Each structure stands twice: as structure tokens, then as C-alpha cells.
mmCIF file of C-alpha atoms in Angstrom:
data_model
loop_
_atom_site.group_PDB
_atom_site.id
_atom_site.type_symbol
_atom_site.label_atom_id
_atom_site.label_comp_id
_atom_site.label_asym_id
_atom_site.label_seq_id
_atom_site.Cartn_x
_atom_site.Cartn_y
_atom_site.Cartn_z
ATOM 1 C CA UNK A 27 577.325 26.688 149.991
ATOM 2 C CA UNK A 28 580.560 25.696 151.228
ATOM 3 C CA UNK A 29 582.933 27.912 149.319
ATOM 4 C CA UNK A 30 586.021 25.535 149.520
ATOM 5 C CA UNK A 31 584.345 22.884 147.662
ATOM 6 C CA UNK A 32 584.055 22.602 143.739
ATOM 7 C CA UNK A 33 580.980 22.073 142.031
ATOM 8 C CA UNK A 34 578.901 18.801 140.789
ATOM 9 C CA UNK A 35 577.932 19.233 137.265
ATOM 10 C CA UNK A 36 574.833 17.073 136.316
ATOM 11 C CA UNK A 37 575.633 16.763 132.802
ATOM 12 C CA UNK A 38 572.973 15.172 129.756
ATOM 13 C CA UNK A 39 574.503 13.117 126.953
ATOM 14 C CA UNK A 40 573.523 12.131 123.606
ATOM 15 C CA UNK A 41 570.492 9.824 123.243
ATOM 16 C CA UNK A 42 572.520 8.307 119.972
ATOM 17 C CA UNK A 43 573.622 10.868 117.882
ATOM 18 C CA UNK A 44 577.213 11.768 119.333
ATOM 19 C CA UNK A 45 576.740 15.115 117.635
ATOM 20 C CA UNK A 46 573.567 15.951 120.086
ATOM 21 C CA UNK A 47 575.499 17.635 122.982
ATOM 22 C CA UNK A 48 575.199 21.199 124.337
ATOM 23 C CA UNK A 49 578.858 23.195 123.677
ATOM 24 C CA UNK A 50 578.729 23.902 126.933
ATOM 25 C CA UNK A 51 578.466 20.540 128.176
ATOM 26 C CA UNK A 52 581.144 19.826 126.240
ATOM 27 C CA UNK A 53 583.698 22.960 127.583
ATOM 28 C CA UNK A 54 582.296 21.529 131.274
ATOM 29 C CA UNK A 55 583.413 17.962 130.017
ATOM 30 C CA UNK A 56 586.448 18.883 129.073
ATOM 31 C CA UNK A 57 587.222 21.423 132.366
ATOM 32 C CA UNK A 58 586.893 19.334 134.844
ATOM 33 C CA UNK A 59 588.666 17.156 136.772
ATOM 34 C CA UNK A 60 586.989 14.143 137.005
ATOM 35 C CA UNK A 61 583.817 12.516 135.206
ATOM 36 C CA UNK A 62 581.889 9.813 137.369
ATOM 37 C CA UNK A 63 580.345 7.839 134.280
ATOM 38 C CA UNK A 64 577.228 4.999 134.381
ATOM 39 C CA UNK A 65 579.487 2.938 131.926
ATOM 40 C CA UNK A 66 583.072 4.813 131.099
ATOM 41 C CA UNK A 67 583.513 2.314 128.093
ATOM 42 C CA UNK A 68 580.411 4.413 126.503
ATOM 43 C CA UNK A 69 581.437 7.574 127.662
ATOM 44 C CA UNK A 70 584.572 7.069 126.440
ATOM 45 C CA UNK A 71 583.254 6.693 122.880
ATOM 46 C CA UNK A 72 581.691 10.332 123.710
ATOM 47 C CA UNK A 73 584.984 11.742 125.249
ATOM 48 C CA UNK A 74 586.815 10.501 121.762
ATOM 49 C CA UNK A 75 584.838 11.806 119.033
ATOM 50 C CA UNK A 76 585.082 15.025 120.651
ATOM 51 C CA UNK A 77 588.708 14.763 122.077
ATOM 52 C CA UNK A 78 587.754 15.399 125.764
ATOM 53 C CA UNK A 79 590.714 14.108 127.941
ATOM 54 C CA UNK A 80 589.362 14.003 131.139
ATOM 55 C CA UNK A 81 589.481 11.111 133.655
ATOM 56 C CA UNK A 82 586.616 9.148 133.763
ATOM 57 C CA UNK A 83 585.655 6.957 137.112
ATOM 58 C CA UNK A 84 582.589 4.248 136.811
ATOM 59 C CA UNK A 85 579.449 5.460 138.750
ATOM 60 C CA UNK A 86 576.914 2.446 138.578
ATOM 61 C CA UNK A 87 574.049 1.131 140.389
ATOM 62 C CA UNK A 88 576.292 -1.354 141.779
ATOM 63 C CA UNK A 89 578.932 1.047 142.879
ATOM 64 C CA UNK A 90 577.163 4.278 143.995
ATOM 65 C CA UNK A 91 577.259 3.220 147.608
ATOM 66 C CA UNK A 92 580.956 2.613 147.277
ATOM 67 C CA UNK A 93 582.086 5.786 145.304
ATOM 68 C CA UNK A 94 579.662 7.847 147.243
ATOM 69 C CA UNK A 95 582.237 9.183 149.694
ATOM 70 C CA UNK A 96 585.466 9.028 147.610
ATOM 71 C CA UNK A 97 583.304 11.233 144.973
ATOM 72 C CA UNK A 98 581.898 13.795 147.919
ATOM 73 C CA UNK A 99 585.552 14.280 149.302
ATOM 74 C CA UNK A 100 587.021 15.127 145.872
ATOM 75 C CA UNK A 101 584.602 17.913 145.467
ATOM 76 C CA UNK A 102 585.082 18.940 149.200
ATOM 77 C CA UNK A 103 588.473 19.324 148.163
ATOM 78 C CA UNK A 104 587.506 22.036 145.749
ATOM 79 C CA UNK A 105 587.758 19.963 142.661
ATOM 80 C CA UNK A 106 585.113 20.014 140.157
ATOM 81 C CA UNK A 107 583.408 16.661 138.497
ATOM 82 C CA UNK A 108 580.384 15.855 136.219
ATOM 83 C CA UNK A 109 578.079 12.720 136.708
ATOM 84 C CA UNK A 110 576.890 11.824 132.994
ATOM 85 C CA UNK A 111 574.861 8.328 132.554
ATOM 86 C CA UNK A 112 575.060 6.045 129.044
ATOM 87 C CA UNK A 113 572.786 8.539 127.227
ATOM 88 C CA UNK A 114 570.467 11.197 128.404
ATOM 89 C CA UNK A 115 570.073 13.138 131.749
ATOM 90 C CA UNK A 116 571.831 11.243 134.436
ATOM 91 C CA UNK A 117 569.014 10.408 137.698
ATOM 92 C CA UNK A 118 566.380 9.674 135.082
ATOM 93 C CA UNK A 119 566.036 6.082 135.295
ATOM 94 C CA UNK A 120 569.665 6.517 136.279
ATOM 95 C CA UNK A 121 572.222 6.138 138.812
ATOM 96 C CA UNK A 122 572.892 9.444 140.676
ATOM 97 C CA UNK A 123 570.115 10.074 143.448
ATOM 98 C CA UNK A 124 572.331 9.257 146.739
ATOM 99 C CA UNK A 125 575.432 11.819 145.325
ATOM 100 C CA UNK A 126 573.019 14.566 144.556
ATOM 101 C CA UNK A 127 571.046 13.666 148.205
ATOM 102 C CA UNK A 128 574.414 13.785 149.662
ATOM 103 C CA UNK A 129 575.736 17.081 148.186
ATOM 104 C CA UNK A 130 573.061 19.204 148.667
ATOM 105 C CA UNK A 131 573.080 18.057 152.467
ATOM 106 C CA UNK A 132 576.648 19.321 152.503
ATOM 107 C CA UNK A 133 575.747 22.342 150.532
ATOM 108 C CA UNK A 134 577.825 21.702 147.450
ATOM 109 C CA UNK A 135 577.133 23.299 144.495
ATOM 110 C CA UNK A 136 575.483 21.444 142.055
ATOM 111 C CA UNK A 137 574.657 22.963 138.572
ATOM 112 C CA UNK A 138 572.382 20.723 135.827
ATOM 113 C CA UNK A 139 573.720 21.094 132.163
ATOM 114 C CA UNK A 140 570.666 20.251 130.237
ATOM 115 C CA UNK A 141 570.196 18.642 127.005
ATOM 116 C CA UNK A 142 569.112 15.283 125.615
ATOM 117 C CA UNK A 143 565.940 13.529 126.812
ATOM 118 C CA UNK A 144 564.748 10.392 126.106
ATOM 119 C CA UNK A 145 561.672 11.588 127.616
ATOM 120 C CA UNK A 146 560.473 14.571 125.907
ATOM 121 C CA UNK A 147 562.211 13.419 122.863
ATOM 122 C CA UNK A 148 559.645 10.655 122.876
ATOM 123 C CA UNK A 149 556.822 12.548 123.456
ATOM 124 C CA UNK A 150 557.292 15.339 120.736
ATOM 125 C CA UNK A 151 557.399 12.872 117.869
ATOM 126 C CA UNK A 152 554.232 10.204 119.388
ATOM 127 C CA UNK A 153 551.144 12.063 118.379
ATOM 128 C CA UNK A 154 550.125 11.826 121.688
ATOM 129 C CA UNK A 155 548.847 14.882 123.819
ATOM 130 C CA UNK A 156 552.482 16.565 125.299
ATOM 131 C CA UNK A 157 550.915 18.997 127.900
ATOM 132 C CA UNK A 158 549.881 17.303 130.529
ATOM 133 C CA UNK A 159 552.054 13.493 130.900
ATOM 134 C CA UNK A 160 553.516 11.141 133.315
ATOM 135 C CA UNK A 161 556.831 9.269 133.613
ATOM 136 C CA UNK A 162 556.831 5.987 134.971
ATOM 137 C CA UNK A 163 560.241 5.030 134.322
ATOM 138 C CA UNK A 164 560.983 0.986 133.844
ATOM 139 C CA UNK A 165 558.416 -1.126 134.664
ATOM 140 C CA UNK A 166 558.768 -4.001 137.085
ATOM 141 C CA UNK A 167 560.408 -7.185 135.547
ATOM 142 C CA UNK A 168 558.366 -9.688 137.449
ATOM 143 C CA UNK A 169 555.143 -11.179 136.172
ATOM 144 C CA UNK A 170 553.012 -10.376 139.294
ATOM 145 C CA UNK A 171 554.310 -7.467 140.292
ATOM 146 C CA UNK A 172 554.439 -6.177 136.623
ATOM 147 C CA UNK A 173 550.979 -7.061 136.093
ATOM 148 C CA UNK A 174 549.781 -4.973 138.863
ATOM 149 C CA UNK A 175 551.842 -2.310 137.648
ATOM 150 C CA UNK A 176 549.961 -2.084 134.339
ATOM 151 C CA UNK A 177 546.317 -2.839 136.313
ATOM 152 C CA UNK A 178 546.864 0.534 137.851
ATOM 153 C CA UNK A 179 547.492 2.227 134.999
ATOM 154 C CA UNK A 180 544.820 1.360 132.744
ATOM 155 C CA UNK A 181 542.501 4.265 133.693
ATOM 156 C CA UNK A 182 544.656 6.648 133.471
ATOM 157 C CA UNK A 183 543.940 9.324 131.292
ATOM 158 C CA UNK A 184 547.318 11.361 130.693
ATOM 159 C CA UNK A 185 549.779 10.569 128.067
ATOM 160 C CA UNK A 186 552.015 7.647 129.981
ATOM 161 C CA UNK A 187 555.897 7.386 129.075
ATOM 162 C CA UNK A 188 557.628 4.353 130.156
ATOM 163 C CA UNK A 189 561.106 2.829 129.566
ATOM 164 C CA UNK A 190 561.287 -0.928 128.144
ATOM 165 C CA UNK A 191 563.682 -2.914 127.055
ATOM 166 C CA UNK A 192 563.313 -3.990 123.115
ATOM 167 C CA UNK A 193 563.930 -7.621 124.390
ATOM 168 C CA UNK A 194 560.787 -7.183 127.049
ATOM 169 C CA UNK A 195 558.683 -5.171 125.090
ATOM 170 C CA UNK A 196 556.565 -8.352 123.409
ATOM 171 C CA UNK A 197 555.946 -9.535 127.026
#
């Protein structure tokens, strides 16, 4: 670990409920110095029902490449930040994978604060076997390609978990 740099805090958010966060996701919210957020008009909500004051920066699928360095030289600098997505554990299904690639090729600390999870949340409430399931995240969008997504899944005998959107999930 490099011992001048601060720490990346991989911080999970409420699904829905605002009141489903860990307090010590909150005192980490709250203590650092910067919060790199999917969508900071959402977090924001978050930040304001529970007075956090902390600066928030967007970190999005279509800026991760862009932020990536100006986000790995702040904690070089010995500052500590949290990456938090719209709801949930950021990197599942989620923007985050290049800045935790990144830091943990620089040695930077990185510390997960769990908590909310669409995943298992899912699972504990569906009747379905729990013990033994895959994630498969979204689904492809495109007919073809979608298709043969599903073809390969058919036979599969563990408890499958996928993301959908409610507008897609008729198709």
C-alpha cells in the first residue's frame, strides 16, 4: 500500500428506502472528501435526508475514462473518496471496474462498505432455491443477440437473477 495515499471507499446505497443505509456508511459519507456518484442528482437526494455535506463529482459510464485519472490523483494525494452508484453496491451492473482495476495496481487502499443488494434482496423474498445461484446482470438489448442470450440459459438448473428494465420486461 502506498502510505501517502488516502483510501477508496466502495460504498452501497439504498435500493429505495433512504432509511436502508449502514451508520457507518453514512459517518464514511459524511468524512470524506469527495464522493464520485453514478448520478449526483440521486445521490444528492441521499446526502439531504441525512444532511451529508460532502462534494459530490459524477462518475458514469460515459465519464469513467475521463475522471479515471483526476479521481486516482486525488487519492494519491492522500485524500479520501467513496464511489456510490444510484442504489445498491456500486460495480454491480455499475460503473466502477476501471477505478478499482486502477487502484489496486497502484496499491491504494480500497475498503468495501457493504449493505444494500438488489441481488440477494431479490433472491430472499422469490421462493426460489438461494444456495446455490447465478447473476447475469442486464441482458443484451438486441433481438439476436438477446435471443441467444436466453437460448443458453434455458438448461440451466441454478436459480438465475437478472436485471431488466420494467419497460423491456414484456419483450
Amino acid at each position: 500500500m502506498n502510505s501517502k495515499s488516502g483510501t477508496l471507499y466502495i460504498v452501497a446505497t439504498p435500493i429505495g428506502n433512504l432509511e436502508d443505509i449502514s451508520l457507518r456508511a453514512l459517518k464514511i459519507l459524511s468524512e470524506v472528501a469527495l464522493c464520485a456518484a453514478e448520478d449526483t442528482r440521486k445521490t444528492k437526494v441521499l446526502f439531504n435526508h441525512h444532511q451529508i455535506k460532502t462534494k459530490l463529482t459524477s462518475y458514469h459510464k460515459f465519464s469513467e475514462r475521463k475522471k479515471l485519472n483526476f479521481l486516482i490523483r486525488f487519492v494519491q494525494d492522500g485524500n479520501d473518496f467513496a464511489l456510490v452508484s444510484d442504489a445498491g453496491t456500486p460495480l454491480i451492473s455499475d460503473p466502477g471496474l476501471l477505478l478499482v482495476k486502477e487502484t489496486i495496481s497502484l496499491g491504494i487502499k480500497i475498503s468495501p462498505l457493504p449493505g444494500p443488494s438488489s441481488v440477494t434482496s431479490a433472491i430472499s423474498v422469490s421462493g426460489f432455491k438461494s444456495d446455490n445461484f447465478i447473476f447475469m446482470g442486464f441482458p443484451p438489448r438486441k433481438g439476436n443477440e438477446r435471443l441467444k442470450f436466453v437460448e443458453k440459459l434455458i438448461k440451466e438448473e441454478k436459480t438465475l437473477i437478472l436485471f431488466e428494465s420494467g419497460l423491456r420486461i414484456k419483450k
